[in-house]
Amino acid sequence: MTPDLLLAIDVGTQSVRAIAFDRNGRPVAQQRVRLDPPFVAPEPGWAEMDAEVYLDSAVQACRGLWSEIEPARIAALALTTQRGTLVNADSAGRPLRPAIVWPDQRLCSAPPALGVLWSALFAAAGARELLRQLQRQAEANWIAEHEPAIWARSERCLLLSGWLTHALVGDWVDSAACQVGYLPFDYRRQQWARPGDWRWKALAIRPGQLPRLVAPGQRLGGLTPAAAARLGLAPGLPLIAAAADKACEVLGSGGHDADCAHLSFGTAASINTTQPRYLEVQRLLPAYPAALPGSFNTEVHIQRGFWLVSWFGQQFGQAEAAHAAALGIEPEALFEPLLDQTPPGAQGLTLLPHWSPGLRDPGPEAKGAVIGFGDVHGRAHLYRAIIEGIVHQLRAGRELTEKKLGRRLARLVVSGGGSRSAGAVQIAADVFGLAAERPRLTDSSALGAAMLAAAGLGWYPDVASAARAMAGPTERFEPRPENVALYERLHREVFAPLAPRLAPLNRRLRAITGYPG
């Protein structure tokens, strides 16, 4: 049997998916294993998960495919994962502690000393507080401070993508396009920082703890006999370097043109563009590696994006959750009527989606807010305010990006789990004043990984050619002029000034209550 399919394994925050694609980008078979819970919180604000759970879930998802297709049809596989989840392992790859998952909010209190020279340079650049926050939020610094015995045994300290790659091919290697997190990574060069770089002083990580890096679309290695047996695949099957899930999502959704704004309606929401040169939209916050080799994603993100929809369901949607469980569907599918029950603007209810602190815009003082409550407002208004608030925040990211680029963005592509909501995509079109294109295939990150595998196998001459050939059809949502006018005023006159005016009060709240710590 001639192998004619590509296997993409997508290890997300909420679930792990295995999808087999043909060379035209059409899904032939797919399996999904839900991660319930997506992480555990031993302490308030913590987020951890046994790394083996991710591997076991990937194995379960892959094994489920073989009831639909012959495993001999798989020509190669590619792996894309959630970003910023850190694994500490011994030399054999055995995890030494639970992985610290990206929503984790613990802070290091005694980070490594930078030294006089670097401290002076950052002070002169006005970036001393930003660097201090980076050091405090770095997971490796927290482990080195609070779990020194584990840190001393950590022969490897790397992202989930690198740990899973080692489990599959037996080599400490990873894609350069997966390196998004608090690591000594030079984002401009898309390689580990050079010796003597300030990043090695700011972080406790040692060079020997990190994997070798290869470009997306290149071969990482072949499946070991043990990994192949677990997955039900052939030993030596090539694993092709993909990219982090957001980067793969941009590629897979067809949103990688330089003049295209790509919105990811995921657990963490983001607005990305793909540029051929390095560009910091927010000063000193890096552009991330794109799935398109040698390119960069100018990302502005909301850490708790469509996570807020899950939060809404837990707090206010118990009836929908119970009904959805009985029907075997996601609860969010039953929230769609709430958007139909409320007018654009939610009758003045406005939400600022800063449910987690950040490094800059928002900063560490950030807190969420809801203003405009009145006796007419109910559950449906709050749900609409959540969706509108997320989209308004993404529009603010668009404005930052356009200012830095010096030109307007001409296209809008929306993908991610939240894009299943037609109402949410329509809100994006109305708030942005642009037609919103939604891929019919919602698993864009997996498709992006498959595109990289296709290019790596030589099925297409390069990644861009694979992306053009394998991109699926899209649905188009036209902006409604009356809504565009309303949202324009709300954005300019209410939403845009809200965070700056609340910032002093949020700093006082933080000082008084100690939260966020």
Short mmCIF file of C-alpha atoms in Angstrom, two decimals:
data_model
loop_
_atom_site.label_atom_id
_atom_site.label_comp_id
_atom_site.label_asym_id
_atom_site.label_seq_id
_atom_site.Cartn_x
_atom_site.Cartn_y
_atom_site.Cartn_z
CA MET A 1 0.00 0.00 0.00
CA THR A 2 1.42 3.38 -1.03
CA PRO A 3 1.36 5.89 1.87
CA ASP A 4 -0.88 8.77 0.83
CA LEU A 5 -1.92 10.46 4.10
CA LEU A 6 -0.38 12.84 6.60
CA LEU A 7 -0.95 12.50 10.35
CA ALA A 8 -1.18 15.67 12.44
CA ILE A 9 -1.16 15.40 16.23
CA ASP A 10 -2.45 18.57 17.91
CA VAL A 11 -1.87 18.69 21.68
CA GLY A 12 -4.00 21.56 22.91
CA THR A 13 -5.06 22.80 26.31
CA GLN A 14 -8.56 21.32 26.26
CA SER A 15 -7.97 18.24 24.12
CA VAL A 16 -5.56 16.18 22.01
CA ARG A 17 -6.52 15.52 18.40
CA ALA A 18 -5.13 13.16 15.77
CA ILE A 19 -6.23 13.93 12.21
CA ALA A 20 -5.24 12.21 8.96
CA PHE A 21 -5.21 14.53 5.94
CA ASP A 22 -4.85 13.75 2.26
CA ARG A 23 -2.43 15.72 0.06
CA ASN A 24 -5.22 18.23 -0.76
CA GLY A 25 -5.76 19.10 2.89
CA ARG A 26 -9.00 17.19 3.32
CA PRO A 27 -9.45 15.38 6.67
CA VAL A 28 -9.94 11.65 6.10
CA ALA A 29 -10.18 10.47 9.71
CA GLN A 30 -9.96 12.15 13.10
CA GLN A 31 -10.08 11.35 16.79
CA ARG A 32 -10.24 13.65 19.79
CA VAL A 33 -9.39 12.92 23.42
CA ARG A 34 -10.66 15.52 25.86
CA LEU A 35 -8.33 16.64 28.67
CA ASP A 36 -10.63 16.82 31.66
CA PRO A 37 -9.49 18.72 33.59
CA PRO A 38 -7.18 20.64 31.23
CA PHE A 39 -4.83 21.12 34.19
CA VAL A 40 -4.85 20.92 37.96
CA ALA A 41 -4.23 23.74 40.44
CA PRO A 42 -2.48 22.50 43.62
CA GLU A 43 -2.38 26.14 44.74
CA PRO A 44 -4.50 29.14 43.66
CA GLY A 45 -3.21 30.47 40.35
CA TRP A 46 -1.16 27.35 39.56
CA ALA A 47 -1.65 25.18 36.47
CA GLU A 48 0.04 21.78 36.21
CA MET A 49 -0.39 18.52 34.31
CA ASP A 50 1.44 15.21 34.28
CA ALA A 51 3.29 15.30 30.94
CA GLU A 52 2.59 11.61 30.44
CA VAL A 53 -1.13 12.45 30.17
CA TYR A 54 -0.43 14.36 26.96
CA LEU A 55 1.54 11.45 25.51
CA ASP A 56 -1.05 8.87 26.56
CA SER A 57 -3.82 11.00 25.06
CA ALA A 58 -1.91 11.31 21.78
CA VAL A 59 -1.48 7.53 21.69
CA GLN A 60 -5.20 7.02 22.41
CA ALA A 61 -6.20 9.48 19.67
CA CYS A 62 -3.90 7.85 17.11
CA ARG A 63 -5.03 4.35 18.01
CA GLY A 64 -8.62 5.45 17.47
CA LEU A 65 -7.84 6.33 13.85
CA TRP A 66 -6.96 2.79 12.85
CA SER A 67 -10.58 1.71 13.02
CA GLU A 68 -11.20 4.16 10.14
CA ILE A 69 -8.03 3.96 8.03
CA GLU A 70 -5.06 1.64 7.55
CA PRO A 71 -1.99 2.91 9.46
CA ALA A 72 0.15 1.88 6.46
CA ARG A 73 -1.38 4.84 4.59
CA ILE A 74 0.46 7.34 6.83
CA ALA A 75 3.49 8.80 5.02
CA ALA A 76 4.68 11.10 7.84
CA LEU A 77 3.46 12.82 10.96
CA ALA A 78 3.80 16.30 12.41
CA LEU A 79 3.26 17.53 15.96
CA THR A 80 1.87 20.87 17.09
CA THR A 81 1.30 21.71 20.75
CA GLN A 82 0.16 24.36 23.16
CA ARG A 83 2.82 26.95 23.84
CA GLY A 84 4.78 27.82 26.95
CA THR A 85 4.18 24.56 28.85
CA LEU A 86 7.45 23.54 30.52
CA VAL A 87 8.69 20.01 31.28
CA ASN A 88 11.60 19.07 33.56
CA ALA A 89 13.06 15.65 32.79
CA ASP A 90 16.03 13.44 33.55
CA SER A 91 18.47 12.29 30.87
CA ALA A 92 16.17 9.42 29.89
CA GLY A 93 13.22 11.76 29.41
CA ARG A 94 11.33 10.82 32.58
CA PRO A 95 9.43 13.86 33.93
CA LEU A 96 10.67 14.93 37.37
CA ARG A 97 7.57 16.94 38.27
CA PRO A 98 4.25 17.85 36.65
CA ALA A 99 4.58 20.13 33.63
CA ILE A 100 3.86 23.78 34.37
CA VAL A 101 1.07 24.69 31.94
CA TRP A 102 0.98 28.08 30.25
CA PRO A 103 -1.91 29.68 32.27
CA ASP A 104 0.15 29.24 35.47
CA GLN A 105 0.53 32.51 37.41
CA ARG A 106 3.11 31.64 40.10
CA LEU A 107 5.96 34.12 40.42
CA CYS A 108 9.61 33.74 41.32
CA SER A 109 10.67 36.08 44.13
CA ALA A 110 14.47 35.74 43.82
CA PRO A 111 15.41 35.55 40.10
CA PRO A 112 19.04 35.23 38.95
CA ALA A 113 21.16 38.38 39.18
CA LEU A 114 21.77 40.11 35.86
CA GLY A 115 24.98 41.79 36.87
CA VAL A 116 25.87 45.46 36.93
CA LEU A 117 26.31 45.96 33.18
CA TRP A 118 23.07 44.40 32.00
CA SER A 119 21.12 45.98 34.86
CA ALA A 120 22.41 49.40 33.86
CA LEU A 121 21.61 48.84 30.18
CA PHE A 122 18.03 47.78 30.90
CA ALA A 123 17.57 50.69 33.28
CA ALA A 124 18.79 53.10 30.59
CA ALA A 125 16.33 51.59 28.13
CA GLY A 126 13.45 52.04 30.59
CA ALA A 127 12.86 48.27 30.59
CA ARG A 128 13.99 47.28 34.08
CA GLU A 129 10.45 46.60 35.36
CA LEU A 130 9.54 44.67 32.20
CA LEU A 131 12.62 42.47 32.59
CA ARG A 132 11.86 41.96 36.28
CA GLN A 133 8.36 40.73 35.40
CA LEU A 134 9.78 38.40 32.74
CA GLN A 135 12.20 36.93 35.25
CA ARG A 136 9.52 36.52 37.88
CA GLN A 137 7.11 34.81 35.49
CA ALA A 138 9.72 32.39 34.11
CA GLU A 139 8.79 28.88 35.22
CA ALA A 140 12.41 27.74 35.27
CA ASN A 141 13.33 30.49 37.72
CA TRP A 142 10.49 29.45 40.04
CA ILE A 143 11.57 25.80 40.01
CA ALA A 144 15.21 26.72 40.61
CA GLU A 145 14.18 28.85 43.60
CA HIS A 146 11.47 26.69 45.20
CA GLU A 147 12.41 23.15 44.13
CA PRO A 148 16.24 23.21 44.06
CA ALA A 149 16.54 19.41 44.39
CA ILE A 150 14.39 18.86 41.31
CA TRP A 151 16.23 21.60 39.45
CA ALA A 152 19.57 19.98 40.23
CA ARG A 153 18.31 16.71 38.68
CA SER A 154 16.78 18.41 35.63
CA GLU A 155 19.04 17.27 32.83
CA ARG A 156 16.45 18.68 30.47
CA CYS A 157 14.20 21.72 30.79
CA LEU A 158 12.21 22.30 27.64
CA LEU A 159 8.80 22.91 26.18
CA LEU A 160 6.14 20.22 25.85
CA SER A 161 6.79 20.01 22.10
CA GLY A 162 10.42 19.08 22.67
CA TRP A 163 9.61 16.52 25.35
CA LEU A 164 6.99 14.83 23.17
CA THR A 165 9.38 14.86 20.21
CA HIS A 166 11.98 13.05 22.32
CA ALA A 167 9.34 10.49 23.31
CA LEU A 168 8.64 9.85 19.61
CA VAL A 169 12.10 9.91 17.99
CA GLY A 170 14.48 9.37 20.94
CA ASP A 171 16.46 12.55 20.25
CA TRP A 172 16.48 15.87 22.05
CA VAL A 173 15.38 17.99 19.10
CA ASP A 174 12.51 20.40 18.45
CA SER A 175 11.20 22.85 15.87
CA ALA A 176 12.52 26.40 16.14
CA ALA A 177 8.96 27.55 15.44
CA CYS A 178 7.74 25.95 18.69
CA GLN A 179 9.92 28.08 20.99
CA VAL A 180 7.42 30.47 22.53
CA GLY A 181 7.93 30.89 26.26
CA TYR A 182 10.35 32.07 28.94
CA LEU A 183 13.44 30.56 27.35
CA PRO A 184 16.88 31.90 26.30
CA PHE A 185 15.65 32.07 22.72
CA ASP A 186 16.71 34.79 20.28
CA TYR A 187 13.44 35.49 18.47
CA ARG A 188 15.09 37.63 15.82
CA ARG A 189 17.52 34.84 14.82
CA GLN A 190 15.08 32.01 15.69
CA GLN A 191 17.86 30.15 17.50
CA TRP A 192 19.07 29.82 21.07
CA ALA A 193 20.72 32.97 22.32
CA ARG A 194 24.46 33.34 21.74
CA PRO A 195 26.88 32.89 24.67
CA GLY A 196 27.03 36.02 26.79
CA ASP A 197 23.50 37.10 25.84
CA TRP A 198 21.51 38.65 28.70
CA ARG A 199 18.90 35.87 28.48
CA TRP A 200 21.35 33.34 29.96
CA LYS A 201 21.76 35.60 32.97
CA ALA A 202 18.05 36.38 33.35
CA LEU A 203 17.01 32.72 33.37
CA ALA A 204 18.27 29.73 35.35
CA ILE A 205 18.30 27.48 32.26
CA ARG A 206 21.61 25.99 31.10
CA PRO A 207 22.45 25.41 27.40
CA GLY A 208 22.73 21.65 27.89
CA GLN A 209 19.13 21.43 29.10
CA LEU A 210 17.74 22.56 25.75
CA PRO A 211 17.06 20.60 22.55
CA ARG A 212 18.70 21.04 19.17
CA LEU A 213 16.52 23.17 16.89
CA VAL A 214 15.53 22.65 13.26
CA ALA A 215 13.44 24.82 10.94
CA PRO A 216 9.74 24.04 10.36
CA GLY A 217 9.26 21.65 7.47
CA GLN A 218 12.52 19.80 8.21
CA ARG A 219 12.85 16.24 9.50
CA LEU A 220 13.12 15.81 13.28
CA GLY A 221 13.78 12.08 13.14
CA GLY A 222 12.04 8.74 12.70
CA LEU A 223 9.73 6.99 15.14
CA THR A 224 11.59 4.71 17.52
CA PRO A 225 10.43 1.08 17.60
CA ALA A 226 8.90 1.66 21.04
CA ALA A 227 7.03 4.80 19.99
CA ALA A 228 5.91 3.20 16.74
CA ALA A 229 4.53 0.19 18.63
CA ARG A 230 2.57 2.45 21.00
CA LEU A 231 1.10 4.51 18.16
CA GLY A 232 0.48 1.55 15.87
CA LEU A 233 2.71 2.97 13.13
CA ALA A 234 5.82 1.83 11.29
CA PRO A 235 9.26 2.28 12.95
CA GLY A 236 11.28 5.01 11.29
CA LEU A 237 8.21 6.89 10.04
CA PRO A 238 9.40 10.51 9.62
CA LEU A 239 8.37 13.16 12.13
CA ILE A 240 8.45 16.55 10.37
CA ALA A 241 9.00 19.75 12.34
CA ALA A 242 5.82 21.81 12.58
CA ALA A 243 5.31 24.90 14.76
CA ALA A 244 3.47 26.01 17.87
CA ASP A 245 -0.31 25.73 17.69
CA LYS A 246 -1.00 29.43 17.05
CA ALA A 247 1.59 29.57 14.26
CA CYS A 248 0.16 26.41 12.67
CA GLU A 249 -3.34 27.85 13.01
CA VAL A 250 -2.35 30.99 11.08
CA LEU A 251 -0.87 28.88 8.29
CA GLY A 252 -3.67 26.33 8.19
CA SER A 253 -6.42 28.95 8.05
CA GLY A 254 -4.87 30.75 5.08
CA GLY A 255 -4.18 33.84 7.19
CA HIS A 256 -0.44 34.10 6.50
CA ASP A 257 -0.46 36.93 3.92
CA ALA A 258 1.40 40.02 5.12
CA ASP A 259 -1.72 42.22 4.85
CA CYS A 260 -4.02 39.75 6.63
CA ALA A 261 -5.13 39.98 10.25
CA HIS A 262 -5.63 36.51 11.69
CA LEU A 263 -7.83 36.20 14.77
CA SER A 264 -7.52 33.07 16.88
CA PHE A 265 -10.64 32.45 18.94
CA GLY A 266 -8.95 29.95 21.24
CA THR A 267 -8.48 29.46 24.97
CA ALA A 268 -5.94 32.24 24.56
CA ALA A 269 -7.18 34.65 21.88
CA SER A 270 -4.77 36.47 19.60
CA ILE A 271 -4.37 38.68 16.57
CA ASN A 272 -1.46 37.77 14.30
CA THR A 273 0.08 38.89 11.08
CA THR A 274 2.86 37.06 9.24
CA GLN A 275 5.75 39.26 8.21
CA PRO A 276 9.01 38.55 6.34
CA ARG A 277 11.02 40.65 8.80
CA TYR A 278 11.26 40.84 12.58
CA LEU A 279 8.88 43.46 13.99
CA GLU A 280 7.99 44.19 17.64
CA VAL A 281 4.44 45.51 17.79
CA GLN A 282 4.81 46.11 21.53
CA ARG A 283 8.25 47.40 22.43
CA LEU A 284 10.58 44.71 23.79
CA LEU A 285 7.91 42.01 23.42
CA PRO A 286 9.10 39.71 20.63
CA ALA A 287 7.60 38.64 17.34
CA TYR A 288 7.27 34.86 17.43
CA PRO A 289 8.49 32.35 14.83
CA ALA A 290 5.89 31.77 12.12
CA ALA A 291 5.11 28.39 10.60
CA LEU A 292 6.24 29.87 7.28
CA PRO A 293 10.02 29.34 7.52
CA GLY A 294 12.04 32.49 8.11
CA SER A 295 8.93 34.57 8.84
CA PHE A 296 7.53 36.12 12.01
CA ASN A 297 4.13 36.38 13.68
CA THR A 298 3.45 39.84 15.13
CA GLU A 299 1.19 38.56 17.85
CA VAL A 300 -0.88 40.49 20.34
CA HIS A 301 -2.74 38.10 22.61
CA ILE A 302 -5.30 37.86 25.40
CA GLN A 303 -4.17 35.16 27.79
CA ARG A 304 -7.69 34.36 28.94
CA GLY A 305 -9.52 34.74 25.63
CA PHE A 306 -12.29 32.29 24.85
CA TRP A 307 -11.44 30.68 28.17
CA LEU A 308 -13.92 33.32 29.34
CA VAL A 309 -16.65 31.40 27.54
CA SER A 310 -15.77 28.32 29.60
CA TRP A 311 -15.72 30.51 32.71
CA PHE A 312 -19.17 31.86 31.81
CA GLY A 313 -20.43 28.32 31.39
CA GLN A 314 -19.10 27.25 34.77
CA GLN A 315 -20.51 30.27 36.57
CA PHE A 316 -23.75 31.01 34.70
CA GLY A 317 -24.39 28.20 32.23
CA GLN A 318 -25.07 25.12 34.33
CA ALA A 319 -28.37 24.43 32.54
CA GLU A 320 -26.70 24.50 29.11
CA ALA A 321 -23.82 22.37 30.39
CA ALA A 322 -26.19 19.67 31.65
CA HIS A 323 -28.19 19.72 28.43
CA ALA A 324 -25.03 19.60 26.31
CA ALA A 325 -23.73 16.62 28.28
CA ALA A 326 -26.96 14.77 27.57
CA LEU A 327 -26.67 15.58 23.85
CA GLY A 328 -22.95 14.80 23.69
CA ILE A 329 -22.00 18.27 22.41
CA GLU A 330 -19.96 21.19 23.72
CA PRO A 331 -21.87 23.58 26.06
CA GLU A 332 -20.73 26.58 24.00
CA ALA A 333 -22.95 25.39 21.15
CA LEU A 334 -25.99 26.12 23.30
CA PHE A 335 -24.84 29.65 24.17
CA GLU A 336 -25.34 30.87 20.59
CA PRO A 337 -29.00 31.88 21.17
CA LEU A 338 -27.81 34.26 23.89
CA LEU A 339 -26.21 36.40 21.17
CA ASP A 340 -29.48 36.44 19.22
CA GLN A 341 -31.39 37.60 22.30
CA THR A 342 -29.30 40.74 22.80
CA PRO A 343 -28.59 43.76 20.58
CA PRO A 344 -25.10 44.82 19.44
CA GLY A 345 -23.47 46.77 22.26
CA ALA A 346 -25.31 44.66 24.89
CA GLN A 347 -27.35 47.74 25.86
CA GLY A 348 -24.26 49.43 27.27
CA LEU A 349 -22.72 46.49 29.14
CA THR A 350 -18.98 46.60 28.39
CA LEU A 351 -16.38 44.03 29.45
CA LEU A 352 -12.60 44.40 29.67
CA PRO A 353 -11.19 40.83 29.28
CA HIS A 354 -8.11 41.24 31.48
CA TRP A 355 -8.75 38.16 33.64
CA SER A 356 -4.99 37.50 33.88
CA PRO A 357 -2.05 39.85 34.49
CA GLY A 358 0.42 40.47 31.69
CA LEU A 359 3.83 41.95 30.97
CA ARG A 360 2.70 45.09 29.12
CA ASP A 361 -0.63 46.37 27.77
CA PRO A 362 -1.99 44.99 30.08
CA GLY A 363 0.67 45.01 32.75
CA PRO A 364 0.97 43.01 35.97
CA GLU A 365 -1.74 45.12 37.62
CA ALA A 366 -4.37 44.06 35.07
CA LYS A 367 -7.81 43.04 36.23
CA GLY A 368 -10.99 42.35 34.34
CA ALA A 369 -13.90 44.75 34.53
CA VAL A 370 -17.55 44.98 33.57
CA ILE A 371 -19.19 48.41 33.45
CA GLY A 372 -22.60 49.74 32.50
CA PHE A 373 -24.81 47.40 34.53
CA GLY A 374 -28.48 48.25 34.74
CA ASP A 375 -31.71 46.52 35.65
CA VAL A 376 -32.30 45.50 32.02
CA HIS A 377 -29.19 43.32 31.96
CA GLY A 378 -29.17 39.57 32.40
CA ARG A 379 -27.16 36.52 31.55
CA ALA A 380 -27.44 36.97 27.78
CA HIS A 381 -26.12 40.53 27.97
CA LEU A 382 -23.10 39.36 29.94
CA TYR A 383 -22.36 36.67 27.37
CA ARG A 384 -22.53 39.16 24.50
CA ALA A 385 -20.34 41.57 26.49
CA ILE A 386 -17.72 38.80 26.87
CA ILE A 387 -17.58 38.14 23.12
CA GLU A 388 -17.60 41.83 22.25
CA GLY A 389 -14.93 42.60 24.86
CA ILE A 390 -12.58 39.95 23.47
CA VAL A 391 -13.06 41.26 19.93
CA HIS A 392 -12.60 44.89 20.97
CA GLN A 393 -9.33 43.92 22.68
CA LEU A 394 -8.21 42.16 19.48
CA ARG A 395 -9.10 45.27 17.50
CA ALA A 396 -6.85 47.27 19.82
CA GLY A 397 -4.11 44.81 18.83
CA ARG A 398 -4.89 45.48 15.18
CA GLU A 399 -4.41 49.19 15.70
CA LEU A 400 -1.05 48.63 17.40
CA THR A 401 0.02 46.37 14.54
CA GLU A 402 -1.07 48.78 11.81
CA LYS A 403 0.73 51.65 13.50
CA LYS A 404 3.94 49.62 13.58
CA LEU A 405 3.55 48.36 10.00
CA GLY A 406 2.65 51.79 8.69
CA ARG A 407 -0.25 50.44 6.65
CA ARG A 408 -3.76 49.10 7.00
CA LEU A 409 -4.55 45.40 7.11
CA ALA A 410 -6.84 44.45 4.25
CA ARG A 411 -8.10 40.94 5.16
CA LEU A 412 -9.59 39.32 8.24
CA VAL A 413 -9.47 35.57 8.90
CA VAL A 414 -11.02 34.05 12.04
CA SER A 415 -10.32 30.52 13.27
CA GLY A 416 -10.04 28.52 16.49
CA GLY A 417 -12.67 26.77 18.57
CA GLY A 418 -14.61 29.97 19.25
CA SER A 419 -15.05 30.56 15.53
CA ARG A 420 -17.64 27.77 15.50
CA SER A 421 -19.96 30.50 16.75
CA ALA A 422 -21.32 32.32 13.71
CA GLY A 423 -22.45 35.10 16.02
CA ALA A 424 -18.92 35.63 17.34
CA VAL A 425 -17.48 35.77 13.80
CA GLN A 426 -20.15 38.28 12.78
CA ILE A 427 -19.22 40.43 15.78
CA ALA A 428 -15.59 40.31 14.57
CA ALA A 429 -16.64 41.52 11.11
CA ASP A 430 -18.70 44.34 12.62
CA VAL A 431 -16.09 45.50 15.17
CA PHE A 432 -13.24 45.37 12.63
CA GLY A 433 -15.32 46.78 9.77
CA LEU A 434 -13.94 44.05 7.48
CA ALA A 435 -15.42 40.94 5.91
CA ALA A 436 -14.46 38.01 8.15
CA GLU A 437 -13.38 34.78 6.46
CA ARG A 438 -13.91 31.58 8.46
CA PRO A 439 -12.31 28.31 7.31
CA ARG A 440 -14.87 25.55 6.98
CA LEU A 441 -12.38 23.23 8.67
CA THR A 442 -12.13 24.36 12.29
CA ASP A 443 -8.98 22.32 13.03
CA SER A 444 -6.68 24.87 11.39
CA SER A 445 -3.70 24.20 13.64
CA ALA A 446 -3.69 20.50 12.70
CA LEU A 447 -4.03 21.40 9.02
CA GLY A 448 -1.08 23.80 9.32
CA ALA A 449 1.02 20.98 10.78
CA ALA A 450 -0.04 18.73 7.89
CA MET A 451 0.99 21.43 5.40
CA LEU A 452 4.47 21.47 6.93
CA ALA A 453 4.63 17.67 6.75
CA ALA A 454 3.62 17.76 3.07
CA ALA A 455 6.38 20.25 2.30
CA GLY A 456 8.87 18.23 4.35
CA LEU A 457 8.09 15.11 2.32
CA GLY A 458 8.59 17.02 -0.92
CA TRP A 459 4.94 16.70 -1.97
CA TYR A 460 5.12 20.45 -2.63
CA PRO A 461 8.20 22.56 -3.44
CA ASP A 462 7.91 24.67 -0.27
CA VAL A 463 5.63 25.46 2.67
CA ALA A 464 3.90 28.37 0.92
CA SER A 465 3.01 26.11 -2.03
CA ALA A 466 1.66 23.46 0.34
CA ALA A 467 -0.43 26.07 2.14
CA ARG A 468 -1.96 27.34 -1.11
CA ALA A 469 -2.74 23.84 -2.37
CA MET A 470 -4.14 22.46 0.89
CA ALA A 471 -6.14 25.43 2.19
CA GLY A 472 -9.83 24.62 2.33
CA PRO A 473 -12.86 26.74 1.43
CA THR A 474 -13.99 29.60 3.65
CA GLU A 475 -17.26 31.23 4.67
CA ARG A 476 -17.54 34.99 4.41
CA PHE A 477 -19.28 37.23 6.94
CA GLU A 478 -19.91 40.75 5.66
CA PRO A 479 -19.89 43.64 8.15
CA ARG A 480 -23.28 45.21 8.80
CA PRO A 481 -22.99 49.00 8.36
CA GLU A 482 -25.32 49.92 11.23
CA ASN A 483 -23.36 47.69 13.63
CA VAL A 484 -20.02 48.97 12.34
CA ALA A 485 -21.04 52.54 13.20
CA LEU A 486 -22.19 51.55 16.70
CA TYR A 487 -19.06 49.53 17.49
CA GLU A 488 -16.82 52.29 16.14
CA ARG A 489 -18.18 54.75 18.71
CA LEU A 490 -18.10 52.19 21.52
CA HIS A 491 -14.50 51.30 20.72
CA ARG A 492 -13.22 54.86 20.46
CA GLU A 493 -15.23 56.48 23.22
CA VAL A 494 -15.61 53.69 25.79
CA PHE A 495 -13.45 50.61 25.31
CA ALA A 496 -10.14 52.22 24.30
CA PRO A 497 -10.00 54.61 27.32
CA LEU A 498 -11.20 51.98 29.80
CA ALA A 499 -7.94 50.16 30.64
CA PRO A 500 -5.80 53.31 31.05
CA ARG A 501 -8.37 54.91 33.34
CA LEU A 502 -8.74 51.77 35.46
CA ALA A 503 -4.98 51.13 35.72
CA PRO A 504 -4.39 53.37 38.79
CA LEU A 505 -7.34 51.79 40.61
CA ASN A 506 -6.13 48.31 39.68
CA ARG A 507 -2.71 49.11 41.11
CA ARG A 508 -4.35 50.22 44.36
CA LEU A 509 -6.49 47.06 44.43
CA ARG A 510 -3.38 44.99 43.94
CA ALA A 511 -1.57 46.81 46.76
CA ILE A 512 -4.51 46.42 49.14
CA THR A 513 -5.56 42.83 48.38
CA GLY A 514 -2.31 41.29 47.13
CA TYR A 515 -4.03 39.91 44.02
CA PRO A 516 -2.60 39.32 41.51
CA GLY A 517 0.49 38.62 43.63
#
